[in-house]
Amino acid sequence: MKILVSLVSLIAFLLVALPGPLYKFGILDLGTAFAGFKFGMFAGIAALILLGIQVFFKRDTVRLSSALTAVVLAAVAIITPLSMMNTAKSVPPIHDISTDLINPPEFVAIAPLRADAPNPVEYAGEETAEQQRKAYPELQTLTYTQSKSELIKATEQAADNLGWELISTDTSAGIVEATDTTMWFGFKDDVVIRVTDEGSERLVDIRSKSRVGGSDLGTNAERIRSFIEELDDVLSD
């Protein structure tokens, strides 16, 4: 029984831990990868049930170290999918976030890189904008007093600090485009930052869009928040 509990808990953990890297390196498709989470959660529950049976009916075979290991592995397998599902319920099912919902910054240099992406390069539309207004009302156009060239340079530095891949910079147009690759699944999300003159001030808008997936689980909004914080840190140095 001890071996069975250990084996099932390990399988449960692997079904949750491996789909991301396997998808990232092109071994699994996205649907199969997500299916792994479901089966991993079920296997985790099964491992805990088997452990309970072992504790109640074969207590003399229980070893604290192996039991704790099984509990930890099973807990990870159960909690990870549940956490993702809870997050999905708490955020709108959108994947295109912009600080300017009327005239979102457009992807130019990145457009060819998204040619085969399931999510088109064009802005998702008013329905998405309305959902964003309700979920992320704090994400709005930023105002700075620095020059356009200073802001472009700071934008490049902030993007580099965040580990983004810089794709293109057009200082005269005030456009910086970059790609952020998520660590676990290797999802590529694209970002465009636009700097425009408004009298003696500069307006900065950021747009972040996923290449795949209907819901981004709040990732794009969080990416914009992180960029704003990093940009402000760079400018304050």
PDB file of C-alpha atoms in Angstrom:
ATOM      1  CA  MET A   1       0.000   0.000   0.000  1.00  0.00           C
ATOM      2  CA  LYS A   2       2.845   2.398   0.846  1.00  0.00           C
ATOM      3  CA  ILE A   3       4.368   1.941  -2.613  1.00  0.00           C
ATOM      4  CA  LEU A   4       0.973   2.467  -4.263  1.00  0.00           C
ATOM      5  CA  VAL A   5       0.349   5.701  -2.348  1.00  0.00           C
ATOM      6  CA  SER A   6       3.803   7.013  -3.225  1.00  0.00           C
ATOM      7  CA  LEU A   7       3.406   6.061  -6.886  1.00  0.00           C
ATOM      8  CA  VAL A   8      -0.045   7.629  -7.292  1.00  0.00           C
ATOM      9  CA  SER A   9       0.997  10.859  -5.538  1.00  0.00           C
ATOM     10  CA  LEU A  10       4.104  11.100  -7.740  1.00  0.00           C
ATOM     11  CA  ILE A  11       2.041  10.528 -10.881  1.00  0.00           C
ATOM     12  CA  ALA A  12      -0.409  13.201  -9.734  1.00  0.00           C
ATOM     13  CA  PHE A  13       2.415  15.693  -9.231  1.00  0.00           C
ATOM     14  CA  LEU A  14       3.988  14.930 -12.605  1.00  0.00           C
ATOM     15  CA  LEU A  15       0.645  15.289 -14.393  1.00  0.00           C
ATOM     16  CA  VAL A  16       0.486  18.861 -13.098  1.00  0.00           C
ATOM     17  CA  ALA A  17       4.169  19.808 -13.220  1.00  0.00           C
ATOM     18  CA  LEU A  18       5.152  18.462 -16.642  1.00  0.00           C
ATOM     19  CA  PRO A  19       2.443  19.741 -19.046  1.00  0.00           C
ATOM     20  CA  GLY A  20       3.868  23.277 -19.009  1.00  0.00           C
ATOM     21  CA  PRO A  21       7.427  22.355 -20.056  1.00  0.00           C
ATOM     22  CA  LEU A  22       6.170  19.690 -22.477  1.00  0.00           C
ATOM     23  CA  TYR A  23       3.957  22.270 -24.196  1.00  0.00           C
ATOM     24  CA  LYS A  24       6.739  24.850 -24.105  1.00  0.00           C
ATOM     25  CA  PHE A  25       9.054  22.541 -26.045  1.00  0.00           C
ATOM     26  CA  GLY A  26       6.381  21.451 -28.522  1.00  0.00           C
ATOM     27  CA  ILE A  27       5.898  17.905 -27.210  1.00  0.00           C
ATOM     28  CA  LEU A  28       2.246  18.374 -26.202  1.00  0.00           C
ATOM     29  CA  ASP A  29      -0.517  20.494 -27.669  1.00  0.00           C
ATOM     30  CA  LEU A  30      -2.281  22.951 -25.395  1.00  0.00           C
ATOM     31  CA  GLY A  31      -5.453  20.881 -25.035  1.00  0.00           C
ATOM     32  CA  THR A  32      -3.520  17.819 -23.899  1.00  0.00           C
ATOM     33  CA  ALA A  33      -1.434  19.928 -21.526  1.00  0.00           C
ATOM     34  CA  PHE A  34      -4.525  21.331 -19.826  1.00  0.00           C
ATOM     35  CA  ALA A  35      -6.064  17.854 -19.652  1.00  0.00           C
ATOM     36  CA  GLY A  36      -3.072  16.852 -17.580  1.00  0.00           C
ATOM     37  CA  PHE A  37      -4.163  19.275 -14.863  1.00  0.00           C
ATOM     38  CA  LYS A  38      -7.566  17.626 -14.604  1.00  0.00           C
ATOM     39  CA  PHE A  39      -6.182  14.102 -14.395  1.00  0.00           C
ATOM     40  CA  GLY A  40      -3.454  15.258 -12.028  1.00  0.00           C
ATOM     41  CA  MET A  41      -6.047  16.703  -9.660  1.00  0.00           C
ATOM     42  CA  PHE A  42      -8.058  13.476  -9.730  1.00  0.00           C
ATOM     43  CA  ALA A  43      -4.895  11.439  -9.122  1.00  0.00           C
ATOM     44  CA  GLY A  44      -4.004  13.713  -6.201  1.00  0.00           C
ATOM     45  CA  ILE A  45      -7.402  13.111  -4.631  1.00  0.00           C
ATOM     46  CA  ALA A  46      -6.984   9.383  -5.192  1.00  0.00           C
ATOM     47  CA  ALA A  47      -3.573   9.463  -3.497  1.00  0.00           C
ATOM     48  CA  LEU A  48      -5.021  11.126  -0.405  1.00  0.00           C
ATOM     49  CA  ILE A  49      -7.860   8.603  -0.282  1.00  0.00           C
ATOM     50  CA  LEU A  50      -5.391   5.724  -0.533  1.00  0.00           C
ATOM     51  CA  LEU A  51      -3.264   7.285   2.188  1.00  0.00           C
ATOM     52  CA  GLY A  52      -6.343   7.569   4.405  1.00  0.00           C
ATOM     53  CA  ILE A  53      -7.104   3.901   3.834  1.00  0.00           C
ATOM     54  CA  GLN A  54      -3.517   3.017   4.702  1.00  0.00           C
ATOM     55  CA  VAL A  55      -3.626   5.067   7.913  1.00  0.00           C
ATOM     56  CA  PHE A  56      -6.903   3.517   9.080  1.00  0.00           C
ATOM     57  CA  PHE A  57      -6.407  -0.102   8.047  1.00  0.00           C
ATOM     58  CA  LYS A  58      -2.636  -0.608   7.763  1.00  0.00           C
ATOM     59  CA  ARG A  59      -1.231   1.869  10.223  1.00  0.00           C
ATOM     60  CA  ASP A  60       1.822  -0.257  10.908  1.00  0.00           C
ATOM     61  CA  THR A  61       2.991   0.272   7.293  1.00  0.00           C
ATOM     62  CA  VAL A  62       2.813   4.081   7.499  1.00  0.00           C
ATOM     63  CA  ARG A  63       6.109   5.961   7.633  1.00  0.00           C
ATOM     64  CA  LEU A  64       5.985   9.655   8.493  1.00  0.00           C
ATOM     65  CA  SER A  65       8.460  10.749   5.813  1.00  0.00           C
ATOM     66  CA  SER A  66       6.764   8.893   2.962  1.00  0.00           C
ATOM     67  CA  ALA A  67       3.306   9.970   4.163  1.00  0.00           C
ATOM     68  CA  LEU A  68       4.330  13.644   4.292  1.00  0.00           C
ATOM     69  CA  THR A  69       5.896  13.409   0.847  1.00  0.00           C
ATOM     70  CA  ALA A  70       2.721  11.891  -0.556  1.00  0.00           C
ATOM     71  CA  VAL A  71       0.591  14.605   1.058  1.00  0.00           C
ATOM     72  CA  VAL A  72       2.775  17.396  -0.336  1.00  0.00           C
ATOM     73  CA  LEU A  73       2.825  15.949  -3.864  1.00  0.00           C
ATOM     74  CA  ALA A  74      -0.913  15.314  -3.830  1.00  0.00           C
ATOM     75  CA  ALA A  75      -1.623  18.777  -2.408  1.00  0.00           C
ATOM     76  CA  VAL A  76       0.354  20.443  -5.201  1.00  0.00           C
ATOM     77  CA  ALA A  77      -1.525  18.370  -7.778  1.00  0.00           C
ATOM     78  CA  ILE A  78      -4.879  19.408  -6.307  1.00  0.00           C
ATOM     79  CA  ILE A  79      -4.219  23.020  -5.345  1.00  0.00           C
ATOM     80  CA  THR A  80      -2.568  24.117  -8.601  1.00  0.00           C
ATOM     81  CA  PRO A  81      -5.549  23.402 -10.895  1.00  0.00           C
ATOM     82  CA  LEU A  82      -8.019  24.681  -8.305  1.00  0.00           C
ATOM     83  CA  SER A  83      -6.052  27.904  -7.951  1.00  0.00           C
ATOM     84  CA  MET A  84      -6.064  28.397 -11.717  1.00  0.00           C
ATOM     85  CA  MET A  85      -9.802  27.763 -11.868  1.00  0.00           C
ATOM     86  CA  ASN A  86     -10.468  30.218  -9.056  1.00  0.00           C
ATOM     87  CA  THR A  87      -8.337  32.827 -10.789  1.00  0.00           C
ATOM     88  CA  ALA A  88     -10.202  32.247 -14.038  1.00  0.00           C
ATOM     89  CA  LYS A  89     -13.495  32.880 -12.239  1.00  0.00           C
ATOM     90  CA  SER A  90     -12.225  36.082 -10.627  1.00  0.00           C
ATOM     91  CA  VAL A  91     -11.058  37.817 -13.831  1.00  0.00           C
ATOM     92  CA  PRO A  92     -12.824  38.458 -17.149  1.00  0.00           C
ATOM     93  CA  PRO A  93     -12.202  35.927 -19.967  1.00  0.00           C
ATOM     94  CA  ILE A  94     -10.178  38.382 -22.064  1.00  0.00           C
ATOM     95  CA  HIS A  95      -6.583  38.471 -23.306  1.00  0.00           C
ATOM     96  CA  ASP A  96      -6.088  41.971 -24.763  1.00  0.00           C
ATOM     97  CA  ILE A  97      -5.476  44.734 -22.213  1.00  0.00           C
ATOM     98  CA  SER A  98      -4.749  48.395 -22.955  1.00  0.00           C
ATOM     99  CA  THR A  99      -4.518  51.626 -20.986  1.00  0.00           C
ATOM    100  CA  ASP A 100      -6.226  53.339 -23.929  1.00  0.00           C
ATOM    101  CA  LEU A 101      -9.492  51.623 -24.793  1.00  0.00           C
ATOM    102  CA  ILE A 102     -10.591  54.171 -27.384  1.00  0.00           C
ATOM    103  CA  ASN A 103      -7.440  54.187 -29.498  1.00  0.00           C
ATOM    104  CA  PRO A 104      -5.279  51.249 -28.325  1.00  0.00           C
ATOM    105  CA  PRO A 105      -1.625  51.228 -29.414  1.00  0.00           C
ATOM    106  CA  GLU A 106      -1.181  49.102 -32.538  1.00  0.00           C
ATOM    107  CA  PHE A 107       1.341  46.339 -33.136  1.00  0.00           C
ATOM    108  CA  VAL A 108       3.485  47.012 -36.196  1.00  0.00           C
ATOM    109  CA  ALA A 109       6.824  45.211 -36.059  1.00  0.00           C
ATOM    110  CA  ILE A 110       5.264  42.402 -34.002  1.00  0.00           C
ATOM    111  CA  ALA A 111       2.338  41.882 -36.405  1.00  0.00           C
ATOM    112  CA  PRO A 112       4.246  39.426 -38.666  1.00  0.00           C
ATOM    113  CA  LEU A 113       5.323  37.434 -35.617  1.00  0.00           C
ATOM    114  CA  ARG A 114       1.656  36.899 -34.752  1.00  0.00           C
ATOM    115  CA  ALA A 115       0.655  35.800 -38.255  1.00  0.00           C
ATOM    116  CA  ASP A 116      -0.033  32.209 -37.156  1.00  0.00           C
ATOM    117  CA  ALA A 117      -1.258  33.061 -33.661  1.00  0.00           C
ATOM    118  CA  PRO A 118      -4.837  32.029 -32.774  1.00  0.00           C
ATOM    119  CA  ASN A 119      -5.492  35.509 -31.363  1.00  0.00           C
ATOM    120  CA  PRO A 120      -5.385  38.122 -34.157  1.00  0.00           C
ATOM    121  CA  VAL A 121      -3.227  41.219 -33.925  1.00  0.00           C
ATOM    122  CA  GLU A 122      -6.229  43.568 -34.102  1.00  0.00           C
ATOM    123  CA  TYR A 123      -7.739  44.932 -30.878  1.00  0.00           C
ATOM    124  CA  ALA A 124     -10.425  42.640 -29.476  1.00  0.00           C
ATOM    125  CA  GLY A 125     -13.184  45.288 -29.561  1.00  0.00           C
ATOM    126  CA  GLU A 126     -15.701  47.116 -27.401  1.00  0.00           C
ATOM    127  CA  GLU A 127     -16.954  44.030 -25.563  1.00  0.00           C
ATOM    128  CA  THR A 128     -13.428  43.387 -24.314  1.00  0.00           C
ATOM    129  CA  ALA A 129     -13.009  47.071 -23.472  1.00  0.00           C
ATOM    130  CA  GLU A 130     -16.170  47.051 -21.379  1.00  0.00           C
ATOM    131  CA  GLN A 131     -15.051  43.981 -19.454  1.00  0.00           C
ATOM    132  CA  GLN A 132     -11.676  45.608 -18.806  1.00  0.00           C
ATOM    133  CA  ARG A 133     -13.284  48.818 -17.517  1.00  0.00           C
ATOM    134  CA  LYS A 134     -15.124  46.797 -14.877  1.00  0.00           C
ATOM    135  CA  ALA A 135     -12.229  44.522 -13.916  1.00  0.00           C
ATOM    136  CA  TYR A 136      -9.224  46.864 -14.171  1.00  0.00           C
ATOM    137  CA  PRO A 137     -10.456  50.469 -13.852  1.00  0.00           C
ATOM    138  CA  GLU A 138      -7.027  51.568 -12.586  1.00  0.00           C
ATOM    139  CA  LEU A 139      -5.332  50.850 -15.921  1.00  0.00           C
ATOM    140  CA  GLN A 140      -5.407  54.215 -17.668  1.00  0.00           C
ATOM    141  CA  THR A 141      -3.171  56.463 -19.746  1.00  0.00           C
ATOM    142  CA  LEU A 142      -0.119  57.703 -17.836  1.00  0.00           C
ATOM    143  CA  THR A 143       1.173  61.277 -17.867  1.00  0.00           C
ATOM    144  CA  TYR A 144       4.848  62.267 -17.595  1.00  0.00           C
ATOM    145  CA  THR A 145       6.854  65.465 -17.915  1.00  0.00           C
ATOM    146  CA  GLN A 146       9.990  63.861 -19.358  1.00  0.00           C
ATOM    147  CA  SER A 147      10.791  64.214 -23.055  1.00  0.00           C
ATOM    148  CA  LYS A 148       9.739  61.574 -25.558  1.00  0.00           C
ATOM    149  CA  SER A 149      13.325  60.409 -26.072  1.00  0.00           C
ATOM    150  CA  GLU A 150      13.837  60.074 -22.302  1.00  0.00           C
ATOM    151  CA  LEU A 151      10.653  58.047 -21.950  1.00  0.00           C
ATOM    152  CA  ILE A 152      11.559  55.793 -24.874  1.00  0.00           C
ATOM    153  CA  LYS A 153      14.967  55.119 -23.367  1.00  0.00           C
ATOM    154  CA  ALA A 154      13.416  54.450 -19.949  1.00  0.00           C
ATOM    155  CA  THR A 155      10.845  52.178 -21.576  1.00  0.00           C
ATOM    156  CA  GLU A 156      13.572  50.097 -23.192  1.00  0.00           C
ATOM    157  CA  GLN A 157      15.386  49.837 -19.863  1.00  0.00           C
ATOM    158  CA  ALA A 158      12.211  48.841 -18.005  1.00  0.00           C
ATOM    159  CA  ALA A 159      11.413  46.186 -20.604  1.00  0.00           C
ATOM    160  CA  ASP A 160      14.946  44.818 -20.338  1.00  0.00           C
ATOM    161  CA  ASN A 161      14.756  44.789 -16.535  1.00  0.00           C
ATOM    162  CA  LEU A 162      11.553  42.752 -16.766  1.00  0.00           C
ATOM    163  CA  GLY A 163      13.206  40.226 -19.056  1.00  0.00           C
ATOM    164  CA  TRP A 164      11.209  41.078 -22.175  1.00  0.00           C
ATOM    165  CA  GLU A 165      12.589  40.576 -25.666  1.00  0.00           C
ATOM    166  CA  LEU A 166      12.817  43.951 -27.367  1.00  0.00           C
ATOM    167  CA  ILE A 167      11.441  43.658 -30.906  1.00  0.00           C
ATOM    168  CA  SER A 168      11.417  47.211 -32.219  1.00  0.00           C
ATOM    169  CA  THR A 169      11.900  50.847 -31.213  1.00  0.00           C
ATOM    170  CA  ASP A 170      10.712  53.807 -33.281  1.00  0.00           C
ATOM    171  CA  THR A 171      11.727  56.892 -31.321  1.00  0.00           C
ATOM    172  CA  SER A 172      10.228  59.363 -33.783  1.00  0.00           C
ATOM    173  CA  ALA A 173       6.855  57.608 -33.644  1.00  0.00           C
ATOM    174  CA  GLY A 174       7.205  57.010 -29.909  1.00  0.00           C
ATOM    175  CA  ILE A 175       6.651  53.242 -30.191  1.00  0.00           C
ATOM    176  CA  VAL A 176       8.399  50.376 -28.424  1.00  0.00           C
ATOM    177  CA  GLU A 177       7.371  46.760 -29.067  1.00  0.00           C
ATOM    178  CA  ALA A 178       8.451  43.742 -27.050  1.00  0.00           C
ATOM    179  CA  THR A 179       7.559  40.138 -26.297  1.00  0.00           C
ATOM    180  CA  ASP A 180       7.321  38.529 -22.880  1.00  0.00           C
ATOM    181  CA  THR A 181       7.605  34.734 -22.644  1.00  0.00           C
ATOM    182  CA  THR A 182       6.027  33.099 -19.596  1.00  0.00           C
ATOM    183  CA  MET A 183       8.303  30.788 -17.665  1.00  0.00           C
ATOM    184  CA  TRP A 184       6.143  27.698 -17.117  1.00  0.00           C
ATOM    185  CA  PHE A 185       4.256  27.231 -20.387  1.00  0.00           C
ATOM    186  CA  GLY A 186       6.398  29.481 -22.551  1.00  0.00           C
ATOM    187  CA  PHE A 187       3.381  31.487 -23.726  1.00  0.00           C
ATOM    188  CA  LYS A 188       4.416  34.492 -25.817  1.00  0.00           C
ATOM    189  CA  ASP A 189       2.530  37.678 -24.978  1.00  0.00           C
ATOM    190  CA  ASP A 190       3.223  40.860 -26.925  1.00  0.00           C
ATOM    191  CA  VAL A 191       3.502  44.391 -25.564  1.00  0.00           C
ATOM    192  CA  VAL A 192       3.455  47.757 -27.322  1.00  0.00           C
ATOM    193  CA  ILE A 193       4.185  51.036 -25.528  1.00  0.00           C
ATOM    194  CA  ARG A 194       3.213  54.336 -27.142  1.00  0.00           C
ATOM    195  CA  VAL A 195       4.511  57.757 -26.120  1.00  0.00           C
ATOM    196  CA  THR A 196       2.708  60.820 -27.511  1.00  0.00           C
ATOM    197  CA  ASP A 197       3.020  64.566 -26.958  1.00  0.00           C
ATOM    198  CA  GLU A 198       0.220  66.410 -25.188  1.00  0.00           C
ATOM    199  CA  GLY A 199       1.314  70.023 -24.857  1.00  0.00           C
ATOM    200  CA  SER A 200       4.095  70.182 -22.282  1.00  0.00           C
ATOM    201  CA  GLU A 201       3.381  66.607 -21.136  1.00  0.00           C
ATOM    202  CA  ARG A 202       3.818  63.129 -22.570  1.00  0.00           C
ATOM    203  CA  LEU A 203       1.113  60.484 -22.586  1.00  0.00           C
ATOM    204  CA  VAL A 204       2.184  56.857 -22.215  1.00  0.00           C
ATOM    205  CA  ASP A 205      -0.087  53.963 -23.127  1.00  0.00           C
ATOM    206  CA  ILE A 206       0.642  50.264 -22.777  1.00  0.00           C
ATOM    207  CA  ARG A 207      -1.080  47.352 -24.449  1.00  0.00           C
ATOM    208  CA  SER A 208      -0.403  43.686 -23.681  1.00  0.00           C
ATOM    209  CA  LYS A 209      -1.971  40.843 -25.666  1.00  0.00           C
ATOM    210  CA  SER A 210      -1.673  37.057 -25.537  1.00  0.00           C
ATOM    211  CA  ARG A 211      -1.025  35.097 -28.716  1.00  0.00           C
ATOM    212  CA  VAL A 212      -3.020  32.078 -27.530  1.00  0.00           C
ATOM    213  CA  GLY A 213      -5.858  31.455 -25.100  1.00  0.00           C
ATOM    214  CA  GLY A 214      -9.260  32.982 -24.515  1.00  0.00           C
ATOM    215  CA  SER A 215      -8.572  34.048 -20.936  1.00  0.00           C
ATOM    216  CA  ASP A 216      -5.183  35.268 -19.757  1.00  0.00           C
ATOM    217  CA  LEU A 217      -5.989  34.662 -16.058  1.00  0.00           C
ATOM    218  CA  GLY A 218      -5.176  38.309 -15.413  1.00  0.00           C
ATOM    219  CA  THR A 219      -1.606  37.990 -16.706  1.00  0.00           C
ATOM    220  CA  ASN A 220      -1.702  40.902 -19.164  1.00  0.00           C
ATOM    221  CA  ALA A 221      -3.123  43.331 -16.609  1.00  0.00           C
ATOM    222  CA  GLU A 222      -0.493  42.271 -14.093  1.00  0.00           C
ATOM    223  CA  ARG A 223       2.206  42.688 -16.745  1.00  0.00           C
ATOM    224  CA  ILE A 224       1.103  46.268 -17.381  1.00  0.00           C
ATOM    225  CA  ARG A 225       1.129  47.014 -13.652  1.00  0.00           C
ATOM    226  CA  SER A 226       4.632  45.575 -13.359  1.00  0.00           C
ATOM    227  CA  PHE A 227       5.819  47.651 -16.297  1.00  0.00           C
ATOM    228  CA  ILE A 228       4.408  50.864 -14.828  1.00  0.00           C
ATOM    229  CA  GLU A 229       6.167  50.194 -11.529  1.00  0.00           C
ATOM    230  CA  GLU A 230       9.429  49.402 -13.309  1.00  0.00           C
ATOM    231  CA  LEU A 231       9.186  52.465 -15.563  1.00  0.00           C
ATOM    232  CA  ASP A 232       8.624  54.715 -12.562  1.00  0.00           C
ATOM    233  CA  ASP A 233      11.628  53.140 -10.825  1.00  0.00           C
ATOM    234  CA  VAL A 234      13.820  53.722 -13.886  1.00  0.00           C
ATOM    235  CA  LEU A 235      12.713  57.327 -14.187  1.00  0.00           C
ATOM    236  CA  SER A 236      13.329  57.985 -10.506  1.00  0.00           C
ATOM    237  CA  ASP A 237      16.973  56.860 -10.689  1.00  0.00           C
TER     238      ASP A 237
END
